Amino acid sequence: MNVKRAARLTLTLALAAAALAGLALVLSIQSAHAQIGGEVYVLKQLGRPSPVVYVGEYLTFTILVRNDTAFTITALPLADTYNSAVLAYADAVPPPDSVDEGAGRLDWSDLTTFFGDQPPGGQIVVVVGFIAEHPQAAVVNAAEVHDALGESGALSGTTSTVGDTESVGGSSPVHKELLAGLSPQVGQPLTFTIVVTNDGFTTMTVAPLVDTYNPAWLAFGYAVPPPDLVDTVGGVLTWTDLTSWTGDVPAHGTVSVTTVFTALAATEGVLNRAEVAGGTDWYGNDLGGGADEVPITIIDRPAPTPAPTPTPTPAPQPKPKPQPTATPVPQPTPVPVSISVTPLLPETGRAVRAPSLHLAAALLVLGAGVALMVRGCRR
């Protein structure tokens, strides 16, 4: 009985050992097949946190290539395809061996010539730069490793696709305002400024502008730059392209227009509107338009206040010049002298004036006596 039991135990142990050996062999074969069946891992990503890209912006994609096989890679071709209707190739590190812009394809014939052979687990990074030229909601960009070779022969490759990128176009907002400090009055000029902004990342090459007003309330005077078309009946000013005066508008740049009107009548809520529509950028994309309007109130001109009559101010009289003061000359004091005058007849026989009244009276009496005597003799 002991011999039989021992034989059975020996047989059981031998079978168990054979089973374990077979299991180990199977596991080793599966492991070898798993290692041989490894692949080259490829991951392509947008080189920015936000997938939104504006037209004119420079953007990059990073392509990670990792050797997930058990063999050293000695040849590593890479192809990168992009949407050429949206993106334009700019540069890459390392640069591709061929660029087909029409098909939107970049090809590297063998990345190991730049990075060297890649051992198991080795990885490299390729950076590709593009310019967003046109807007589109979803931009597909794919990278693929193909025809890779290892020490044991051909290796399977992989493709990585980026499809959540969005390209957004620019716009051209408008801001219009009345010149600060102006009070709209009938008969007075009104000056407006219009500012058009290139709200994008690429140059604005065409900037049409239309300015509308009510000709019953406002009369157009002039503008800088002058409009190409003036409709005074409909109240429309048209600039077909402001860049013909100012030159192309750079990214985030502005262009200004000044318009001058004359207020014709008093009213409230007059609207003066400016609008840009049909603008295009460097790549021929239509830019989103913009508009702005300015409500104003026009009042009558106040009646003129008569100016006060100025009080005439007497002209200042010239001051008389000081006259020189004559120095008084002392006069001699007369000394009375008693002189006895005897009347004499001059040599000519003429009598001199009576020296006194007594002589005159005596002569009168004498004359009167002579007259009486002559009269008595005649009788």
XYZ file of C-alpha atoms in Angstrom:
379
model
C 0.000 0.000 0.000
C 2.806 2.392 0.832
C 4.524 1.649 -2.462
C 1.322 2.382 -4.424
C 0.694 5.610 -2.574
C 4.233 6.756 -3.139
C 3.952 6.016 -6.863
C 0.707 7.922 -7.143
C 2.186 10.907 -5.290
C 5.232 10.866 -7.515
C 3.059 10.789 -10.634
C 0.925 13.653 -9.329
C 3.972 15.786 -8.599
C 5.409 15.055 -12.038
C 2.181 16.050 -13.743
C 2.017 19.255 -11.676
C 5.585 20.084 -12.576
C 4.872 19.496 -16.237
C 1.790 21.702 -16.037
C 3.755 24.477 -14.402
C 6.462 24.181 -17.009
C 3.892 24.346 -19.809
C 2.225 27.364 -18.219
C 5.549 29.128 -17.910
C 6.316 28.395 -21.539
C 2.938 29.733 -22.680
C 3.361 32.907 -20.624
C 6.835 33.476 -21.999
C 5.619 33.052 -25.575
C 2.719 35.492 -24.988
C 5.091 38.008 -23.471
C 7.419 37.731 -26.436
C 4.506 38.219 -28.809
C 3.337 41.228 -26.808
C 6.759 42.832 -26.987
C 7.075 42.110 -30.683
C 3.594 43.526 -31.278
C 4.405 46.940 -29.671
C 3.939 50.132 -31.682
C 5.308 53.603 -32.150
C 3.167 55.963 -30.092
C 2.284 59.358 -31.617
C 0.523 62.241 -29.826
C -0.187 65.589 -31.477
C -1.391 68.568 -29.434
C -2.076 72.269 -29.934
C 0.678 74.291 -28.315
C -1.643 76.587 -26.329
C -4.251 76.107 -23.604
C -7.152 77.578 -25.610
C -8.260 75.938 -28.874
C -9.535 79.281 -30.182
C -7.178 80.842 -32.706
C -7.732 84.181 -34.424
C -7.025 84.757 -38.083
C -3.508 86.107 -38.426
C -2.246 84.444 -35.261
C 0.780 82.175 -35.171
C 0.097 78.805 -33.575
C 2.146 75.678 -33.000
C 1.490 71.973 -32.721
C 3.763 69.581 -30.817
C 4.126 66.031 -32.079
C 5.368 63.496 -29.506
C 6.803 60.234 -30.945
C 7.643 57.422 -28.467
C 9.122 53.982 -29.109
C 6.825 51.553 -27.304
C 8.393 48.483 -28.932
C 11.102 46.210 -27.554
C 13.492 47.088 -30.359
C 15.578 50.103 -31.269
C 14.091 52.190 -34.076
C 16.559 52.908 -36.852
C 14.256 54.611 -39.373
C 11.364 56.865 -38.388
C 9.403 58.591 -41.164
C 6.715 61.136 -40.141
C 3.908 62.772 -42.096
C 1.882 65.777 -40.870
C -1.298 66.793 -42.663
C -3.132 70.066 -42.091
C -6.093 71.975 -43.524
C -4.498 74.237 -46.104
C -7.803 76.069 -46.556
C -7.402 77.393 -43.014
C -3.727 77.127 -42.053
C -0.525 78.092 -43.829
C 2.740 76.352 -42.965
C 5.253 78.677 -41.283
C 8.145 76.649 -39.824
C 9.104 73.485 -37.965
C 11.864 72.047 -35.774
C 13.344 70.006 -37.258
C 12.338 71.309 -40.716
C 10.506 68.815 -42.949
C 12.164 67.284 -45.969
C 9.221 68.202 -48.198
C 6.303 70.657 -48.021
C 3.202 70.322 -50.192
C 1.157 73.431 -49.436
C -1.511 72.535 -51.991
C -2.206 69.198 -50.368
C -1.425 70.456 -46.874
C 1.225 67.837 -46.093
C 4.662 67.911 -44.441
C 7.003 64.922 -44.650
C 10.091 63.946 -42.686
C 11.765 60.988 -44.435
C 13.626 59.853 -41.297
C 13.624 61.613 -37.933
C 16.569 59.494 -36.736
C 18.862 61.528 -39.001
C 18.162 64.467 -36.678
C 17.481 62.783 -33.326
C 19.434 59.524 -33.746
C 18.200 55.943 -33.319
C 15.470 55.558 -30.710
C 15.817 52.775 -28.128
C 12.782 51.175 -26.452
C 11.015 53.866 -24.440
C 12.857 56.666 -26.233
C 10.802 59.686 -27.337
C 11.271 62.798 -29.461
C 9.246 65.998 -29.998
C 8.634 67.780 -33.283
C 7.221 71.350 -33.250
C 5.330 72.676 -36.282
C 4.215 76.306 -36.700
C 1.296 77.631 -38.765
C -0.497 80.897 -39.475
C -4.281 80.900 -39.257
C -5.390 82.517 -42.522
C -9.114 81.817 -42.644
C -11.839 81.297 -40.060
C -13.382 77.874 -39.546
C -15.278 76.247 -36.695
C -13.270 73.004 -36.609
C -9.719 72.608 -37.862
C -8.434 69.052 -38.334
C -4.694 68.516 -38.001
C -3.184 65.002 -37.992
C 0.278 63.479 -37.564
C 1.188 59.913 -38.573
C 4.230 57.673 -38.230
C 4.437 55.199 -41.092
C 6.915 52.624 -42.396
C 9.022 52.710 -39.250
C 11.876 50.159 -39.123
C 13.374 48.447 -36.131
C 16.264 46.047 -35.626
C 13.914 43.167 -36.310
C 12.114 44.692 -39.278
C 9.023 46.799 -39.969
C 7.079 48.241 -37.057
C 3.466 49.293 -36.883
C 2.770 53.025 -36.672
C 0.064 55.233 -35.286
C -1.839 58.384 -36.187
C -2.768 61.198 -33.834
C -5.438 63.687 -34.846
C -6.299 67.089 -33.363
C -9.829 68.152 -34.276
C -11.070 70.581 -31.608
C -9.194 73.681 -32.821
C -11.303 76.666 -33.924
C -10.113 79.499 -36.143
C -11.908 82.805 -35.553
C -11.893 85.762 -37.950
C -11.363 89.422 -37.077
C -13.867 92.270 -36.928
C -14.013 96.023 -37.451
C -15.952 97.773 -34.667
C -16.858 101.466 -35.088
C -17.028 104.251 -32.504
C -18.574 107.631 -33.317
C -18.928 110.657 -31.050
C -19.597 114.388 -31.101
C -16.546 116.515 -30.474
C -16.306 117.218 -26.758
C -17.477 120.615 -25.566
C -19.829 121.319 -28.492
C -23.408 122.506 -27.869
C -25.555 121.750 -30.935
C -27.246 125.013 -31.943
C -29.026 126.084 -35.089
C -26.559 127.627 -37.498
C -23.545 126.305 -35.639
C -21.086 123.680 -37.001
C -21.092 120.179 -35.487
C -17.945 118.035 -35.646
C -18.027 114.241 -35.339
C -15.123 111.799 -35.053
C -15.415 108.232 -36.355
C -12.857 105.614 -35.259
C -12.673 102.249 -37.050
C -10.649 99.534 -35.243
C -9.057 96.462 -36.794
C -9.954 93.988 -34.065
C -7.911 91.132 -35.480
C -4.431 89.622 -35.665
C -3.792 90.362 -39.320
C -3.684 93.469 -41.506
C -6.937 95.061 -42.648
C -6.628 95.892 -46.354
C -10.131 97.148 -47.229
C -12.218 99.366 -44.930
C -15.462 100.699 -46.432
C -17.390 103.296 -44.374
C -20.920 104.685 -44.712
C -22.134 107.671 -42.671
C -25.843 108.555 -42.695
C -27.600 111.702 -41.442
C -30.952 113.498 -41.773
C -30.602 116.310 -44.343
C -33.639 118.090 -42.872
C -31.706 118.758 -39.694
C -28.076 118.652 -40.758
C -26.206 120.003 -43.779
C -22.935 118.312 -44.706
C -19.937 120.637 -44.764
C -16.741 118.647 -45.271
C -14.850 115.584 -44.035
C -11.245 114.489 -43.563
C -10.545 112.365 -45.536
C -13.230 113.448 -48.030
C -15.890 110.863 -48.934
C -15.914 109.262 -52.364
C -19.689 109.762 -52.735
C -21.912 112.477 -51.223
C -25.712 112.142 -51.366
C -27.030 115.392 -49.882
C -30.652 114.477 -50.691
C -30.578 111.073 -49.009
C -28.050 112.105 -46.384
C -25.400 109.461 -47.129
C -21.602 109.801 -47.177
C -19.640 106.870 -48.609
C -15.957 105.991 -48.397
C -15.326 102.960 -50.626
C -12.028 102.159 -48.869
C -10.423 104.219 -46.116
C -7.110 102.416 -46.607
C -6.691 104.231 -49.933
C -6.122 107.362 -47.814
C -4.513 105.960 -44.681
C -2.820 102.787 -45.900
C -3.505 99.288 -44.597
C -4.585 99.111 -40.974
C -2.291 96.869 -38.871
C -3.577 94.323 -36.376
C -5.428 96.110 -33.555
C -4.764 99.437 -35.293
C -7.278 102.245 -35.883
C -8.206 104.741 -38.580
C -10.069 108.014 -37.885
C -12.469 110.137 -39.931
C -13.702 113.655 -39.102
C -17.043 114.936 -40.427
C -18.435 118.477 -40.075
C -22.122 119.420 -40.426
C -24.219 122.556 -39.853
C -27.344 122.362 -37.683
C -30.391 123.515 -39.674
C -33.338 123.223 -37.276
C -34.064 122.688 -33.612
C -35.080 119.111 -32.797
C -34.522 116.238 -30.366
C -33.103 112.771 -30.926
C -31.235 113.414 -34.162
C -29.320 110.252 -35.089
C -26.006 110.328 -36.921
C -24.853 106.795 -37.797
C -21.569 105.357 -39.053
C -21.139 101.766 -40.249
C -18.363 99.577 -41.639
C -19.448 96.603 -43.752
C -17.567 94.467 -46.243
C -14.076 94.977 -44.814
C -11.448 92.375 -45.705
C -8.105 91.311 -44.264
C -4.732 90.427 -45.777
C -5.936 86.901 -46.645
C -9.139 88.077 -48.293
C -11.409 87.118 -45.382
C -14.554 89.133 -44.759
C -14.289 90.986 -41.478
C -17.231 91.306 -39.186
C -18.768 94.759 -39.498
C -19.494 97.357 -36.866
C -21.727 100.398 -36.408
C -22.312 103.226 -33.965
C -24.714 106.147 -33.802
C -24.772 109.432 -31.919
C -28.122 110.901 -30.735
C -28.003 114.694 -30.424
C -30.444 117.483 -29.512
C -30.316 120.733 -31.496
C -31.527 123.924 -29.810
C -32.348 127.348 -31.212
C -29.647 129.911 -31.096
C -30.287 132.258 -28.148
C -31.368 135.824 -28.988
C -28.443 138.188 -28.945
C -28.244 140.339 -25.812
C -27.694 144.042 -26.611
C -24.333 145.108 -25.544
C -24.272 147.885 -22.932
C -23.446 151.337 -24.307
C -20.048 152.250 -23.097
C -19.790 155.505 -21.149
C -17.408 157.812 -22.963
C -14.419 158.506 -20.896
C -13.189 162.105 -21.211
C -9.889 162.359 -22.810
C -7.238 163.313 -20.344
C -6.322 166.978 -20.598
C -2.706 167.802 -20.855
C -1.358 169.378 -17.750
C -0.324 173.007 -18.274
C 3.322 173.469 -18.321
C 4.553 175.478 -15.391
C 5.279 179.112 -16.408
C 8.456 180.662 -15.175
C 7.783 183.131 -12.338
C 9.046 186.644 -13.077
C 11.356 187.964 -10.429
C 9.888 191.376 -9.257
C 12.132 194.349 -9.890
C 12.060 196.853 -7.008
C 10.633 200.244 -8.096
C 12.116 203.466 -6.663
C 9.845 205.277 -4.227
C 8.828 208.695 -5.700
C 9.866 211.721 -3.561
C 7.333 214.630 -3.756
C 8.953 217.906 -4.995
C 7.173 221.323 -4.762
C 7.661 223.232 -8.033
C 6.135 226.654 -8.894
C 5.109 226.691 -12.561
C 4.815 229.984 -14.417
C 2.769 229.714 -17.637
C 4.661 230.817 -20.640
C 3.759 231.032 -24.292
C 5.752 228.808 -26.531
C 7.827 230.199 -29.296
C 5.226 229.178 -31.823
C 2.637 231.488 -30.215
C 0.422 228.627 -29.086
C -0.896 228.769 -25.603
C -0.126 226.024 -23.289
C -2.797 224.153 -21.352
C -3.933 225.951 -18.245
C -2.089 224.572 -15.420
C -5.204 224.766 -13.247
C -8.999 225.268 -13.095
C -8.649 228.763 -11.771
C -7.145 229.997 -14.987
C -9.899 228.392 -17.020
C -12.583 230.054 -14.952
C -10.942 233.450 -15.296
C -10.771 233.137 -19.039
C -14.460 232.225 -19.169
C -15.483 235.305 -17.214
C -13.321 237.472 -19.377
C -14.832 236.096 -22.540
C -18.327 236.644 -21.276
C -17.569 240.300 -20.478
C -16.153 240.938 -23.883
C -19.252 239.497 -25.452
C -21.533 241.820 -23.486
C -19.512 244.844 -24.435
C -19.682 243.977 -28.096
C -23.392 243.576 -27.899
C -23.876 246.928 -26.167
C -21.904 248.758 -28.807
C -24.124 247.417 -31.617
C -27.210 248.887 -30.002
